[in-house]
């Protein structure tokens, strides 16, 4: 082989290697969403900020106003992940909400709400599911860690069979599709992602007995590493599968709990659940909602 041919081969190999590295880098670069690209700040003036080139978003609350944001896209089924670090210290009276919702009087909604508390007392994670405008399906949990010390991942898996709530990939709640017995299930209304930090001291902490201590303001919650492996709604009749993580699959489409996950959700619900509407006979004197009799993990 001539020197010229050998040099050309080496250049060709080098170019191939550089192209492979570029493709790999591109895949990694889109493994998490960018807040500039994926979200709009919707209220709160300068209390909501996108930082670090779009990799971090913060919401703040003071006595004048809270703040919030929403996704640019609407989704019809998928898996949504967000890492959140909650308000530290005395967060009593504050609520950090992170949820999926459509619009209108018969809207669908899938809720995470974090109810603040006085220093040293645990947050309460409040969950709910609305279908065709009807909610009242609350479950509440303590967390098994301090959610103010570091970022933790809060996820929603939503497919045609069920909705799964996860914390650090541990399932805490499942809401099954029970349309067969007349229970509406969110399946036809595209939903945006919303989040807000706001004052709810009329009910959030101990039923409103503990008020917000404004001497501790501003209160701040932080967000990072948003991921959407989901179907993005593009028109009145179609959606396009989109992932902000090119290495993910679409396993969410049929995702259910395996044996290990059933053990984990049982552990969470036995040790950390503090309210379950399906056990509130005083609230439902005429009988528990129909889904409570049919679903094992609600």
CSV table of C-alpha atoms in Angstrom, one decimal:
chain,number,residue,atom,x,y,z
A,1,UNK,CA,0.0,0.0,0.0
A,2,UNK,CA,1.3,3.4,-1.0
A,3,UNK,CA,2.0,6.2,1.6
A,4,UNK,CA,-0.7,8.3,-0.1
A,5,UNK,CA,-3.3,5.5,0.2
A,6,UNK,CA,-2.4,4.8,3.8
A,7,UNK,CA,-2.7,8.5,4.7
A,8,UNK,CA,-6.1,8.7,3.0
A,9,UNK,CA,-7.3,5.7,4.9
A,10,UNK,CA,-6.1,7.2,8.2
A,11,UNK,CA,-7.9,10.4,7.4
A,12,UNK,CA,-11.1,8.5,6.5
A,13,UNK,CA,-11.0,6.5,9.7
A,14,UNK,CA,-10.4,9.7,11.7
A,15,UNK,CA,-13.4,11.4,10.1
A,16,UNK,CA,-15.5,8.3,10.8
A,17,UNK,CA,-14.5,8.4,14.4
A,18,UNK,CA,-15.2,12.1,14.8
A,19,UNK,CA,-18.7,11.6,13.1
A,20,UNK,CA,-19.5,8.7,15.5
A,21,UNK,CA,-18.5,10.9,18.5
A,22,UNK,CA,-20.6,13.7,17.2
A,23,UNK,CA,-23.6,11.4,16.9
A,24,UNK,CA,-23.1,10.0,20.3
A,25,UNK,CA,-22.7,13.5,21.8
A,26,UNK,CA,-25.9,14.5,20.1
A,27,UNK,CA,-27.8,11.6,21.6
A,28,UNK,CA,-26.6,12.5,25.1
A,29,UNK,CA,-27.4,16.2,24.5
A,30,UNK,CA,-31.0,15.5,23.9
A,31,UNK,CA,-31.3,13.0,26.8
A,32,UNK,CA,-32.9,15.8,28.9
A,33,UNK,CA,-35.2,18.6,28.0
A,34,UNK,CA,-34.2,22.3,27.9
A,35,UNK,CA,-36.5,24.6,29.8
A,36,UNK,CA,-36.2,27.4,27.2
A,37,UNK,CA,-37.2,24.9,24.5
A,38,UNK,CA,-39.9,23.0,26.4
A,39,UNK,CA,-41.7,25.5,28.7
A,40,UNK,CA,-43.1,28.9,29.0
A,41,UNK,CA,-43.1,30.9,32.2
A,42,UNK,CA,-46.8,31.9,32.6
A,43,UNK,CA,-47.0,34.1,35.7
A,44,UNK,CA,-45.1,35.6,38.6
A,45,UNK,CA,-43.1,38.3,36.7
A,46,UNK,CA,-39.4,37.8,37.7
A,47,UNK,CA,-40.2,35.2,40.4
A,48,UNK,CA,-39.8,32.4,37.8
A,49,UNK,CA,-36.3,32.1,36.3
A,50,UNK,CA,-34.7,29.8,33.7
A,51,UNK,CA,-31.0,29.5,34.5
A,52,UNK,CA,-27.8,27.6,33.5
A,53,UNK,CA,-28.5,27.8,29.8
A,54,UNK,CA,-32.0,26.3,30.2
A,55,UNK,CA,-30.9,23.4,32.4
A,56,UNK,CA,-32.4,24.8,35.7
A,57,UNK,CA,-35.7,26.5,36.5
A,58,UNK,CA,-36.7,28.1,39.8
A,59,UNK,CA,-40.0,29.3,41.1
A,60,UNK,CA,-40.4,31.7,44.0
A,61,UNK,CA,-43.2,32.9,46.2
A,62,UNK,CA,-43.3,36.1,48.3
A,63,UNK,CA,-46.2,37.9,49.9
A,64,UNK,CA,-47.2,39.6,46.7
A,65,UNK,CA,-47.3,36.6,44.3
A,66,UNK,CA,-46.2,33.1,43.5
A,67,UNK,CA,-45.1,31.9,40.1
A,68,UNK,CA,-45.6,29.2,37.5
A,69,UNK,CA,-44.8,27.6,34.2
A,70,UNK,CA,-46.4,25.3,31.6
A,71,UNK,CA,-45.2,23.1,28.8
A,72,UNK,CA,-45.2,24.3,25.2
A,73,UNK,CA,-46.5,20.9,24.1
A,74,UNK,CA,-49.6,19.0,24.9
A,75,UNK,CA,-49.3,15.2,25.5
A,76,UNK,CA,-51.7,12.4,25.0
A,77,UNK,CA,-50.1,9.5,27.0
A,78,UNK,CA,-46.5,9.0,27.9
A,79,UNK,CA,-44.0,9.1,30.7
A,80,UNK,CA,-43.1,12.5,32.2
A,81,UNK,CA,-40.1,12.8,34.6
A,82,UNK,CA,-39.0,15.9,36.5
A,83,UNK,CA,-36.4,16.4,39.2
A,84,UNK,CA,-37.6,18.8,41.9
A,85,UNK,CA,-36.0,20.2,45.0
A,86,UNK,CA,-38.7,21.6,47.3
A,87,UNK,CA,-38.8,24.8,49.5
A,88,UNK,CA,-36.5,24.3,52.5
A,89,UNK,CA,-37.0,25.3,56.1
A,90,UNK,CA,-40.4,26.5,57.3
A,91,UNK,CA,-42.5,26.0,54.2
A,92,UNK,CA,-45.9,25.9,56.1
A,93,UNK,CA,-48.7,27.3,54.0
A,94,UNK,CA,-47.0,26.9,50.6
A,95,UNK,CA,-47.9,24.4,47.9
A,96,UNK,CA,-45.6,23.3,45.1
A,97,UNK,CA,-47.9,21.8,42.4
A,98,UNK,CA,-46.6,19.7,39.5
A,99,UNK,CA,-49.3,18.1,37.3
A,100,UNK,CA,-50.8,17.3,33.9
A,101,UNK,CA,-54.1,19.0,32.9
A,102,UNK,CA,-56.4,19.7,30.0
A,103,UNK,CA,-58.8,22.6,30.0
A,104,UNK,CA,-62.5,23.2,30.5
A,105,UNK,CA,-65.2,22.1,32.9
A,106,UNK,CA,-64.8,18.4,32.0
A,107,UNK,CA,-61.0,18.5,32.2
A,108,UNK,CA,-58.7,15.6,33.0
A,109,UNK,CA,-55.9,16.1,35.5
A,110,UNK,CA,-53.1,14.0,37.1
A,111,UNK,CA,-51.7,15.7,40.2
A,112,UNK,CA,-48.6,15.9,42.4
A,113,UNK,CA,-48.9,18.6,45.1
A,114,UNK,CA,-46.4,19.1,47.8
A,115,UNK,CA,-47.9,20.6,50.9
A,116,UNK,CA,-45.4,22.5,53.0
A,117,UNK,CA,-44.9,22.3,56.7
A,118,UNK,CA,-43.1,23.9,59.7
A,119,UNK,CA,-39.4,23.2,60.0
A,120,UNK,CA,-38.7,19.6,61.1
A,121,UNK,CA,-42.1,18.3,60.1
A,122,UNK,CA,-42.4,16.3,56.9
A,123,UNK,CA,-43.9,17.4,53.6
A,124,UNK,CA,-47.2,15.8,52.6
A,125,UNK,CA,-47.3,14.6,49.0
A,126,UNK,CA,-50.9,14.9,47.8
A,127,UNK,CA,-52.0,13.0,44.6
A,128,UNK,CA,-55.3,13.2,42.7
A,129,UNK,CA,-56.8,12.1,39.4
A,130,UNK,CA,-59.5,14.0,37.6
A,131,UNK,CA,-61.4,12.4,34.8
A,132,UNK,CA,-64.1,14.4,32.8
A,133,UNK,CA,-64.0,17.1,35.5
A,134,UNK,CA,-64.5,14.7,38.5
A,135,UNK,CA,-61.7,14.4,41.1
A,136,UNK,CA,-62.1,13.6,44.8
A,137,UNK,CA,-59.6,10.7,44.4
A,138,UNK,CA,-57.0,12.0,46.9
A,139,UNK,CA,-54.2,9.9,48.3
A,140,UNK,CA,-51.5,11.5,50.5
A,141,UNK,CA,-48.1,10.3,51.5
A,142,UNK,CA,-45.1,11.2,53.7
A,143,UNK,CA,-41.8,10.8,51.8
A,144,UNK,CA,-39.0,8.5,53.1
A,145,UNK,CA,-36.4,11.3,52.6
A,146,UNK,CA,-36.0,15.0,53.0
A,147,UNK,CA,-37.2,16.5,49.6
A,148,UNK,CA,-35.5,19.8,50.3
A,149,UNK,CA,-32.0,18.6,50.6
A,150,UNK,CA,-31.5,17.3,47.1
A,151,UNK,CA,-33.3,16.8,43.8
A,152,UNK,CA,-35.6,13.8,43.5
A,153,UNK,CA,-37.4,12.5,40.5
A,154,UNK,CA,-41.2,12.6,40.3
A,155,UNK,CA,-42.7,10.7,37.4
A,156,UNK,CA,-46.1,10.1,35.8
A,157,UNK,CA,-46.7,7.1,33.5
A,158,UNK,CA,-50.0,7.5,31.6
A,159,UNK,CA,-51.1,4.9,29.1
A,160,UNK,CA,-54.5,3.5,28.0
A,161,UNK,CA,-54.6,0.9,30.8
A,162,UNK,CA,-53.4,2.9,33.9
A,163,UNK,CA,-51.7,5.9,35.5
A,164,UNK,CA,-48.7,5.2,37.7
A,165,UNK,CA,-47.2,7.8,40.1
A,166,UNK,CA,-43.5,7.2,40.9
A,167,UNK,CA,-41.0,8.8,43.2
A,168,UNK,CA,-37.4,8.1,42.4
A,169,UNK,CA,-38.8,5.3,40.2
A,170,UNK,CA,-40.6,3.7,43.1
A,171,UNK,CA,-44.4,3.4,42.4
A,172,UNK,CA,-46.6,5.0,45.1
A,173,UNK,CA,-50.0,4.8,43.4
A,174,UNK,CA,-51.8,3.3,40.4
A,175,UNK,CA,-55.1,4.4,39.0
A,176,UNK,CA,-56.4,1.7,36.7
A,177,UNK,CA,-58.7,2.1,33.7
A,178,UNK,CA,-62.1,0.8,34.9
A,179,UNK,CA,-64.3,2.1,32.1
A,180,UNK,CA,-65.7,-1.4,32.0
A,181,UNK,CA,-67.7,-0.5,35.2
A,182,UNK,CA,-68.5,3.0,34.2
A,183,UNK,CA,-65.5,4.9,35.7
A,184,UNK,CA,-64.3,7.6,33.4
A,185,UNK,CA,-60.6,7.4,32.5
A,186,UNK,CA,-58.4,10.2,31.0
A,187,UNK,CA,-57.8,9.0,27.5
A,188,UNK,CA,-59.0,11.6,24.9
A,189,UNK,CA,-58.0,15.0,26.2
A,190,UNK,CA,-54.4,16.1,25.5
A,191,UNK,CA,-52.8,17.6,28.6
A,192,UNK,CA,-50.0,20.1,29.3
A,193,UNK,CA,-47.5,20.0,32.1
A,194,UNK,CA,-48.0,22.7,34.7
A,195,UNK,CA,-46.1,23.7,37.8
A,196,UNK,CA,-46.6,26.5,40.3
A,197,UNK,CA,-45.5,27.6,43.8
A,198,UNK,CA,-48.3,29.5,45.6
A,199,UNK,CA,-49.7,30.4,49.0
A,200,UNK,CA,-52.5,28.2,50.2
A,201,UNK,CA,-52.3,28.8,54.0
A,202,UNK,CA,-56.1,28.6,54.2
A,203,UNK,CA,-55.8,24.8,53.9
A,204,UNK,CA,-52.4,23.5,53.0
A,205,UNK,CA,-50.8,22.9,56.5
A,206,UNK,CA,-52.9,21.2,59.2
A,207,UNK,CA,-56.1,22.3,57.5
A,208,UNK,CA,-55.1,25.9,57.5
A,209,UNK,CA,-54.3,26.2,61.2
A,210,UNK,CA,-50.6,27.0,60.4
A,211,UNK,CA,-50.1,30.1,58.3
A,212,UNK,CA,-47.3,31.2,56.0
A,213,UNK,CA,-44.4,32.9,57.8
A,214,UNK,CA,-43.6,35.7,55.4
A,215,UNK,CA,-40.5,36.6,57.3
A,216,UNK,CA,-39.0,33.5,55.7
A,217,UNK,CA,-39.8,34.6,52.1
A,218,UNK,CA,-39.0,34.4,49.4
A,219,UNK,CA,-39.7,30.6,49.2
A,220,UNK,CA,-38.0,28.8,46.3
A,221,UNK,CA,-38.4,25.5,44.5
A,222,UNK,CA,-36.0,24.2,41.8
A,223,UNK,CA,-36.5,22.0,38.8
A,224,UNK,CA,-34.1,20.2,36.5
A,225,UNK,CA,-33.7,17.2,34.2
A,226,UNK,CA,-37.1,17.2,32.6
A,227,UNK,CA,-37.7,14.2,30.4
A,228,UNK,CA,-40.7,13.4,28.2
A,229,UNK,CA,-41.0,10.1,26.5
A,230,UNK,CA,-44.5,10.7,25.2
A,231,UNK,CA,-47.0,11.3,22.4
A,232,UNK,CA,-47.1,15.0,21.5
A,233,UNK,CA,-50.5,16.2,20.3
A,234,UNK,CA,-50.1,18.0,17.0
A,235,UNK,CA,-53.7,18.4,15.7
A,236,UNK,CA,-57.3,17.6,16.5
A,237,UNK,CA,-56.8,14.0,15.5
A,238,UNK,CA,-53.2,12.9,15.8
A,239,UNK,CA,-50.1,12.9,17.9
A,240,UNK,CA,-46.4,12.3,17.2
A,241,UNK,CA,-44.2,10.1,19.5
A,242,UNK,CA,-41.4,12.2,20.9
A,243,UNK,CA,-38.7,11.5,23.4
A,244,UNK,CA,-36.3,14.0,24.9
A,245,UNK,CA,-34.3,11.0,25.7
A,246,UNK,CA,-33.2,9.3,22.5
A,247,UNK,CA,-32.0,6.2,24.4
A,248,UNK,CA,-35.4,5.5,26.0
A,249,UNK,CA,-38.0,3.1,24.6
A,250,UNK,CA,-41.7,3.4,24.6
A,251,UNK,CA,-42.2,0.8,27.3
A,252,UNK,CA,-44.6,3.2,29.0
A,253,UNK,CA,-47.2,2.3,26.4
A,254,UNK,CA,-48.0,-1.0,28.2
A,255,UNK,CA,-46.2,-0.4,31.5
A,256,UNK,CA,-47.6,-2.2,34.5
A,257,UNK,CA,-46.2,-3.2,37.9
A,258,UNK,CA,-43.9,-6.2,38.0
A,259,UNK,CA,-43.6,-8.3,41.2
A,260,UNK,CA,-40.8,-6.2,42.6
A,261,UNK,CA,-42.7,-3.0,42.0
A,262,UNK,CA,-45.8,-4.5,43.6
A,263,UNK,CA,-43.8,-5.2,46.7
A,264,UNK,CA,-42.4,-1.6,46.7
A,265,UNK,CA,-45.9,0.0,46.3
A,266,UNK,CA,-47.1,-2.2,49.1
A,267,UNK,CA,-44.2,-1.0,51.3
A,268,UNK,CA,-45.0,2.7,50.5
A,269,UNK,CA,-48.7,2.4,51.1
A,270,UNK,CA,-48.3,0.5,54.4
A,271,UNK,CA,-45.6,2.8,55.9
A,272,UNK,CA,-46.0,6.2,54.3
A,273,UNK,CA,-49.6,6.7,53.2
A,274,UNK,CA,-51.4,9.1,55.5
A,275,UNK,CA,-54.8,9.4,53.6
A,276,UNK,CA,-56.7,7.3,51.2
A,277,UNK,CA,-60.1,8.3,49.9
A,278,UNK,CA,-60.9,4.6,49.4
A,279,UNK,CA,-60.8,4.2,53.2
A,280,UNK,CA,-62.7,7.3,54.1
A,281,UNK,CA,-66.1,5.8,55.1
A,282,UNK,CA,-67.1,9.0,56.9
A,283,UNK,CA,-66.7,11.0,53.7
A,284,UNK,CA,-68.7,8.5,51.7
A,285,UNK,CA,-71.5,7.4,54.0
A,286,UNK,CA,-73.5,6.0,51.0
A,287,UNK,CA,-70.6,3.7,50.0
A,288,UNK,CA,-67.1,4.1,48.7
A,289,UNK,CA,-66.5,5.0,45.0
A,290,UNK,CA,-66.9,2.0,42.7
A,291,UNK,CA,-63.2,1.9,41.7
A,292,UNK,CA,-62.2,1.4,45.4
A,293,UNK,CA,-63.8,-2.1,45.2
A,294,UNK,CA,-62.1,-3.1,42.0
A,295,UNK,CA,-58.6,-1.8,42.1
A,296,UNK,CA,-56.0,-3.2,44.4
A,297,UNK,CA,-53.5,-0.3,44.1
A,298,UNK,CA,-55.3,3.0,43.8
